[in-house]
PDB file of N, CA and C in Angstrom:
ATOM      1  N   UNK A  66      71.215  57.370  87.146  1.00 83.00           N
ATOM      2  CA  UNK A  66      72.125  58.373  87.647  1.00 83.00           C
ATOM      3  C   UNK A  66      73.184  58.704  86.588  1.00 83.00           C
ATOM      4  N   UNK A  67      73.663  57.705  85.883  1.00 87.00           N
ATOM      5  CA  UNK A  67      74.683  57.946  84.865  1.00 87.00           C
ATOM      6  C   UNK A  67      74.165  58.857  83.755  1.00 87.00           C
ATOM      7  N   UNK A  68      72.914  58.645  83.362  1.00 89.00           N
ATOM      8  CA  UNK A  68      72.329  59.484  82.312  1.00 89.00           C
ATOM      9  C   UNK A  68      72.170  60.925  82.794  1.00 89.00           C
ATOM     10  N   UNK A  69      71.731  61.084  84.026  1.00 86.00           N
ATOM     11  CA  UNK A  69      71.587  62.423  84.609  1.00 86.00           C
ATOM     12  C   UNK A  69      72.936  63.128  84.645  1.00 86.00           C
ATOM     13  N   UNK A  70      73.964  62.428  85.082  1.00 89.00           N
ATOM     14  CA  UNK A  70      75.305  63.020  85.142  1.00 89.00           C
ATOM     15  C   UNK A  70      75.793  63.398  83.750  1.00 89.00           C
ATOM     16  N   UNK A  71      75.526  62.563  82.785  1.00 88.00           N
ATOM     17  CA  UNK A  71      75.931  62.851  81.417  1.00 88.00           C
ATOM     18  C   UNK A  71      75.222  64.114  80.921  1.00 88.00           C
ATOM     19  N   UNK A  72      73.917  64.241  81.224  1.00 89.00           N
ATOM     20  CA  UNK A  72      73.156  65.424  80.811  1.00 89.00           C
ATOM     21  C   UNK A  72      73.679  66.687  81.488  1.00 89.00           C
ATOM     22  N   UNK A  73      74.105  66.549  82.753  1.00 85.00           N
ATOM     23  CA  UNK A  73      74.602  67.709  83.509  1.00 85.00           C
ATOM     24  C   UNK A  73      76.069  68.003  83.235  1.00 85.00           C
ATOM     25  N   UNK A  74      76.757  67.050  82.618  1.00 92.00           N
ATOM     26  CA  UNK A  74      78.165  67.247  82.301  1.00 92.00           C
ATOM     27  C   UNK A  74      79.082  67.068  83.493  1.00 92.00           C
ATOM     28  N   UNK A  75      78.710  66.199  84.420  1.00 91.00           N
ATOM     29  CA  UNK A  75      79.573  65.922  85.570  1.00 91.00           C
ATOM     30  C   UNK A  75      79.783  64.419  85.680  1.00 91.00           C
ATOM     31  N   UNK A  76      80.800  64.042  86.432  1.00 92.00           N
ATOM     32  CA  UNK A  76      81.060  62.613  86.602  1.00 92.00           C
ATOM     33  C   UNK A  76      80.163  62.047  87.697  1.00 92.00           C
ATOM     34  N   UNK A  77      80.002  60.736  87.682  1.00 91.00           N
ATOM     35  CA  UNK A  77      79.202  60.098  88.729  1.00 91.00           C
ATOM     36  C   UNK A  77      79.899  60.233  90.079  1.00 91.00           C
ATOM     37  N   UNK A  78      81.230  60.278  90.080  1.00 92.00           N
ATOM     38  CA  UNK A  78      81.979  60.468  91.334  1.00 92.00           C
ATOM     39  C   UNK A  78      81.676  61.841  91.929  1.00 92.00           C
ATOM     40  N   UNK A  79      81.646  62.855  91.070  1.00 91.00           N
ATOM     41  CA  UNK A  79      81.322  64.210  91.548  1.00 91.00           C
ATOM     42  C   UNK A  79      79.904  64.258  92.100  1.00 91.00           C
ATOM     43  N   UNK A  80      78.998  63.615  91.403  1.00 88.00           N
ATOM     44  CA  UNK A  80      77.604  63.593  91.852  1.00 88.00           C
ATOM     45  C   UNK A  80      77.489  62.893  93.198  1.00 88.00           C
ATOM     46  N   UNK A  81      78.183  61.772  93.353  1.00 89.00           N
ATOM     47  CA  UNK A  81      78.135  61.032  94.622  1.00 89.00           C
ATOM     48  C   UNK A  81      78.714  61.857  95.762  1.00 89.00           C
ATOM     49  N   UNK A  82      79.811  62.554  95.494  1.00 89.00           N
ATOM     50  CA  UNK A  82      80.421  63.419  96.509  1.00 89.00           C
ATOM     51  C   UNK A  82      79.454  64.529  96.906  1.00 89.00           C
ATOM     52  N   UNK A  83      78.827  65.138  95.905  1.00 84.00           N
ATOM     53  CA  UNK A  83      77.873  66.210  96.174  1.00 84.00           C
ATOM     54  C   UNK A  83      76.699  65.687  96.992  1.00 84.00           C
ATOM     55  N   UNK A  84      76.182  64.532  96.605  1.00 85.00           N
ATOM     56  CA  UNK A  84      75.035  63.956  97.308  1.00 85.00           C
ATOM     57  C   UNK A  84      75.404  63.605  98.744  1.00 85.00           C
ATOM     58  N   UNK A  85      76.602  63.074  98.949  1.00 85.00           N
ATOM     59  CA  UNK A  85      77.062  62.728 100.294  1.00 85.00           C
ATOM     60  C   UNK A  85      77.182  63.985 101.159  1.00 85.00           C
ATOM     61  N   UNK A  86      77.673  65.061 100.559  1.00 81.00           N
ATOM     62  CA  UNK A  86      77.890  66.292 101.313  1.00 81.00           C
ATOM     63  C   UNK A  86      76.574  67.020 101.611  1.00 81.00           C
ATOM     64  N   UNK A  87      75.723  67.138 100.614  1.00 81.00           N
ATOM     65  CA  UNK A  87      74.524  67.960 100.766  1.00 81.00           C
ATOM     66  C   UNK A  87      73.253  67.163 101.012  1.00 81.00           C
ATOM     67  N   UNK A  88      73.249  65.889 100.660  1.00 82.00           N
ATOM     68  CA  UNK A  88      72.127  65.010 100.945  1.00 82.00           C
ATOM     69  C   UNK A  88      70.778  65.603 100.611  1.00 82.00           C
ATOM     70  N   UNK A  89      69.947  65.744 101.629  1.00 82.00           N
ATOM     71  CA  UNK A  89      68.577  66.220 101.433  1.00 82.00           C
ATOM     72  C   UNK A  89      68.436  67.722 101.642  1.00 82.00           C
ATOM     73  N   UNK A  90      69.518  68.457 101.614  1.00 83.00           N
ATOM     74  CA  UNK A  90      69.455  69.901 101.831  1.00 83.00           C
ATOM     75  C   UNK A  90      68.735  70.573 100.665  1.00 83.00           C
ATOM     76  N   UNK A  91      68.025  71.636 100.990  1.00 87.00           N
ATOM     77  CA  UNK A  91      67.369  72.414  99.939  1.00 87.00           C
ATOM     78  C   UNK A  91      68.435  73.238  99.214  1.00 87.00           C
ATOM     79  N   UNK A  92      68.054  73.831  98.109  1.00 84.00           N
ATOM     80  CA  UNK A  92      68.985  74.654  97.333  1.00 84.00           C
ATOM     81  C   UNK A  92      69.487  75.813  98.192  1.00 84.00           C
ATOM     82  N   UNK A  93      68.585  76.448  98.923  1.00 91.00           N
ATOM     83  CA  UNK A  93      68.973  77.577  99.765  1.00 91.00           C
ATOM     84  C   UNK A  93      69.948  77.133 100.862  1.00 91.00           C
ATOM     85  N   UNK A  94      69.702  75.989 101.460  1.00 90.00           N
ATOM     86  CA  UNK A  94      70.599  75.473 102.497  1.00 90.00           C
ATOM     87  C   UNK A  94      71.972  75.150 101.918  1.00 90.00           C
ATOM     88  N   UNK A  95      71.990  74.546 100.742  1.00 84.00           N
ATOM     89  CA  UNK A  95      73.260  74.198 100.099  1.00 84.00           C
ATOM     90  C   UNK A  95      74.056  75.454  99.764  1.00 84.00           C
ATOM     91  N   UNK A  96      73.376  76.486  99.253  1.00 89.00           N
ATOM     92  CA  UNK A  96      74.055  77.747  98.936  1.00 89.00           C
ATOM     93  C   UNK A  96      74.606  78.388 100.199  1.00 89.00           C
ATOM     94  N   UNK A  97      73.823  78.360 101.262  1.00 93.00           N
ATOM     95  CA  UNK A  97      74.267  78.943 102.533  1.00 93.00           C
ATOM     96  C   UNK A  97      75.476  78.188 103.076  1.00 93.00           C
ATOM     97  N   UNK A  98      75.455  76.872 102.977  1.00 89.00           N
ATOM     98  CA  UNK A  98      76.574  76.066 103.439  1.00 89.00           C
ATOM     99  C   UNK A  98      77.833  76.400 102.656  1.00 89.00           C
ATOM    100  N   UNK A  99      77.725  76.510 101.348  1.00 90.00           N
ATOM    101  CA  UNK A  99      78.883  76.871 100.511  1.00 90.00           C
ATOM    102  C   UNK A  99      79.409  78.250 100.892  1.00 90.00           C
ATOM    103  N   UNK A 100      78.500  79.193 101.153  1.00 96.00           N
ATOM    104  CA  UNK A 100      78.899  80.535 101.550  1.00 96.00           C
ATOM    105  C   UNK A 100      79.652  80.484 102.882  1.00 96.00           C
ATOM    106  N   UNK A 101      79.149  79.713 103.828  1.00 96.00           N
ATOM    107  CA  UNK A 101      79.813  79.591 105.124  1.00 96.00           C
ATOM    108  C   UNK A 101      81.174  78.911 104.996  1.00 96.00           C
ATOM    109  N   UNK A 102      81.277  77.930 104.113  1.00 95.00           N
ATOM    110  CA  UNK A 102      82.570  77.275 103.890  1.00 95.00           C
ATOM    111  C   UNK A 102      83.588  78.251 103.319  1.00 95.00           C
ATOM    112  N   UNK A 103      83.174  79.088 102.376  1.00 97.00           N
ATOM    113  CA  UNK A 103      84.083  80.093 101.808  1.00 97.00           C
ATOM    114  C   UNK A 103      84.513  81.103 102.868  1.00 97.00           C
ATOM    115  N   UNK A 104      83.563  81.542 103.681  1.00 98.00           N
ATOM    116  CA  UNK A 104      83.868  82.495 104.748  1.00 98.00           C
ATOM    117  C   UNK A 104      84.826  81.870 105.764  1.00 98.00           C
ATOM    118  N   UNK A 105      84.609  80.617 106.104  1.00 98.00           N
ATOM    119  CA  UNK A 105      85.487  79.918 107.034  1.00 98.00           C
ATOM    120  C   UNK A 105      86.908  79.823 106.467  1.00 98.00           C
ATOM    121  N   UNK A 106      87.032  79.490 105.195  1.00 97.00           N
ATOM    122  CA  UNK A 106      88.350  79.429 104.555  1.00 97.00           C
ATOM    123  C   UNK A 106      89.041  80.791 104.607  1.00 97.00           C
ATOM    124  N   UNK A 107      88.287  81.840 104.342  1.00 98.00           N
ATOM    125  CA  UNK A 107      88.851  83.205 104.365  1.00 98.00           C
ATOM    126  C   UNK A 107      89.344  83.556 105.762  1.00 98.00           C
ATOM    127  N   UNK A 108      88.545  83.252 106.772  1.00 98.00           N
ATOM    128  CA  UNK A 108      88.927  83.564 108.147  1.00 98.00           C
ATOM    129  C   UNK A 108      90.125  82.739 108.604  1.00 98.00           C
ATOM    130  N   UNK A 109      90.180  81.471 108.216  1.00 97.00           N
ATOM    131  CA  UNK A 109      91.339  80.640 108.557  1.00 97.00           C
ATOM    132  C   UNK A 109      92.614  81.181 107.916  1.00 97.00           C
ATOM    133  N   UNK A 110      92.491  81.695 106.715  1.00 98.00           N
ATOM    134  CA  UNK A 110      93.629  82.297 106.030  1.00 98.00           C
ATOM    135  C   UNK A 110      94.108  83.539 106.783  1.00 98.00           C
ATOM    136  N   UNK A 111      93.180  84.363 107.226  1.00 98.00           N
ATOM    137  CA  UNK A 111      93.531  85.568 107.984  1.00 98.00           C
ATOM    138  C   UNK A 111      94.229  85.198 109.281  1.00 98.00           C
ATOM    139  N   UNK A 112      93.697  84.219 109.993  1.00 98.00           N
ATOM    140  CA  UNK A 112      94.305  83.785 111.262  1.00 98.00           C
ATOM    141  C   UNK A 112      95.706  83.240 111.009  1.00 98.00           C
ATOM    142  N   UNK A 113      95.882  82.482 109.950  1.00 97.00           N
ATOM    143  CA  UNK A 113      97.193  81.946 109.619  1.00 97.00           C
ATOM    144  C   UNK A 113      98.200  83.044 109.339  1.00 97.00           C
ATOM    145  N   UNK A 114      97.776  84.069 108.607  1.00 97.00           N
ATOM    146  CA  UNK A 114      98.656  85.196 108.309  1.00 97.00           C
ATOM    147  C   UNK A 114      99.028  85.943 109.584  1.00 97.00           C
ATOM    148  N   UNK A 115      98.067  86.149 110.458  1.00 98.00           N
ATOM    149  CA  UNK A 115      98.347  86.836 111.718  1.00 98.00           C
ATOM    150  C   UNK A 115      99.315  86.034 112.572  1.00 98.00           C
ATOM    151  N   UNK A 116      99.144  84.736 112.580  1.00 97.00           N
ATOM    152  CA  UNK A 116     100.047  83.877 113.366  1.00 97.00           C
ATOM    153  C   UNK A 116     101.484  83.992 112.850  1.00 97.00           C
ATOM    154  N   UNK A 117     101.650  84.012 111.529  1.00 97.00           N
ATOM    155  CA  UNK A 117     102.980  84.179 110.951  1.00 97.00           C
ATOM    156  C   UNK A 117     103.583  85.530 111.334  1.00 97.00           C
ATOM    157  N   UNK A 118     102.782  86.579 111.311  1.00 97.00           N
ATOM    158  CA  UNK A 118     103.264  87.905 111.689  1.00 97.00           C
ATOM    159  C   UNK A 118     103.685  87.928 113.154  1.00 97.00           C
ATOM    160  N   UNK A 119     102.907  87.301 114.004  1.00 97.00           N
ATOM    161  CA  UNK A 119     103.223  87.269 115.436  1.00 97.00           C
ATOM    162  C   UNK A 119     104.523  86.499 115.661  1.00 97.00           C
ATOM    163  N   UNK A 120     104.676  85.366 114.996  1.00 96.00           N
ATOM    164  CA  UNK A 120     105.908  84.584 115.131  1.00 96.00           C
ATOM    165  C   UNK A 120     107.108  85.387 114.640  1.00 96.00           C
ATOM    166  N   UNK A 121     106.944  86.117 113.547  1.00 95.00           N
ATOM    167  CA  UNK A 121     108.026  86.962 113.034  1.00 95.00           C
ATOM    168  C   UNK A 121     108.406  88.048 114.024  1.00 95.00           C
ATOM    169  N   UNK A 122     107.407  88.668 114.642  1.00 95.00           N
ATOM    170  CA  UNK A 122     107.671  89.700 115.642  1.00 95.00           C
ATOM    171  C   UNK A 122     108.388  89.115 116.854  1.00 95.00           C
ATOM    172  N   UNK A 123     107.994  87.935 117.262  1.00 95.00           N
ATOM    173  CA  UNK A 123     108.658  87.270 118.398  1.00 95.00           C
ATOM    174  C   UNK A 123     110.125  87.007 118.097  1.00 95.00           C
ATOM    175  N   UNK A 124     110.408  86.576 116.869  1.00 94.00           N
ATOM    176  CA  UNK A 124     111.793  86.318 116.486  1.00 94.00           C
ATOM    177  C   UNK A 124     112.616  87.598 116.511  1.00 94.00           C
ATOM    178  N   UNK A 125     112.058  88.672 115.985  1.00 93.00           N
ATOM    179  CA  UNK A 125     112.760  89.955 115.986  1.00 93.00           C
ATOM    180  C   UNK A 125     113.008  90.427 117.409  1.00 93.00           C
ATOM    181  N   UNK A 126     112.014  90.315 118.263  1.00 92.00           N
ATOM    182  CA  UNK A 126     112.172  90.734 119.653  1.00 92.00           C
ATOM    183  C   UNK A 126     113.188  89.866 120.378  1.00 92.00           C
ATOM    184  N   UNK A 127     113.206  88.589 120.080  1.00 92.00           N
ATOM    185  CA  UNK A 127     114.161  87.683 120.726  1.00 92.00           C
ATOM    186  C   UNK A 127     115.594  88.028 120.323  1.00 92.00           C
ATOM    187  N   UNK A 128     115.798  88.455 119.087  1.00 90.00           N
ATOM    188  CA  UNK A 128     117.144  88.816 118.611  1.00 90.00           C
ATOM    189  C   UNK A 128     117.621  90.124 119.247  1.00 90.00           C
ATOM    190  N   UNK A 129     116.713  91.015 119.595  1.00 83.00           N
ATOM    191  CA  UNK A 129     117.071  92.308 120.175  1.00 83.00           C
ATOM    192  C   UNK A 129     117.518  92.190 121.627  1.00 83.00           C
ATOM    193  N   UNK A 130     117.159  91.103 122.280  1.00 75.00           N
ATOM    194  CA  UNK A 130     117.505  90.946 123.691  1.00 75.00           C
ATOM    195  C   UNK A 130     118.914  90.634 123.895  1.00 75.00           C
TER     196      UNK A 130
END
């Protein structure tokens, strides 16, 4: 494993993390999983921004009362 990592230019820790995460997944499955993770991060960011906007609007409305 160390020789393989050296040839690929990655650390054995990175390889172990990758293997733990993707295990026996095919290349297509791994790519799809990464795509879904990126999409999930994007959507969580959008929800977080909307929540901040809603909280800001609530504060403004509370001050107007």
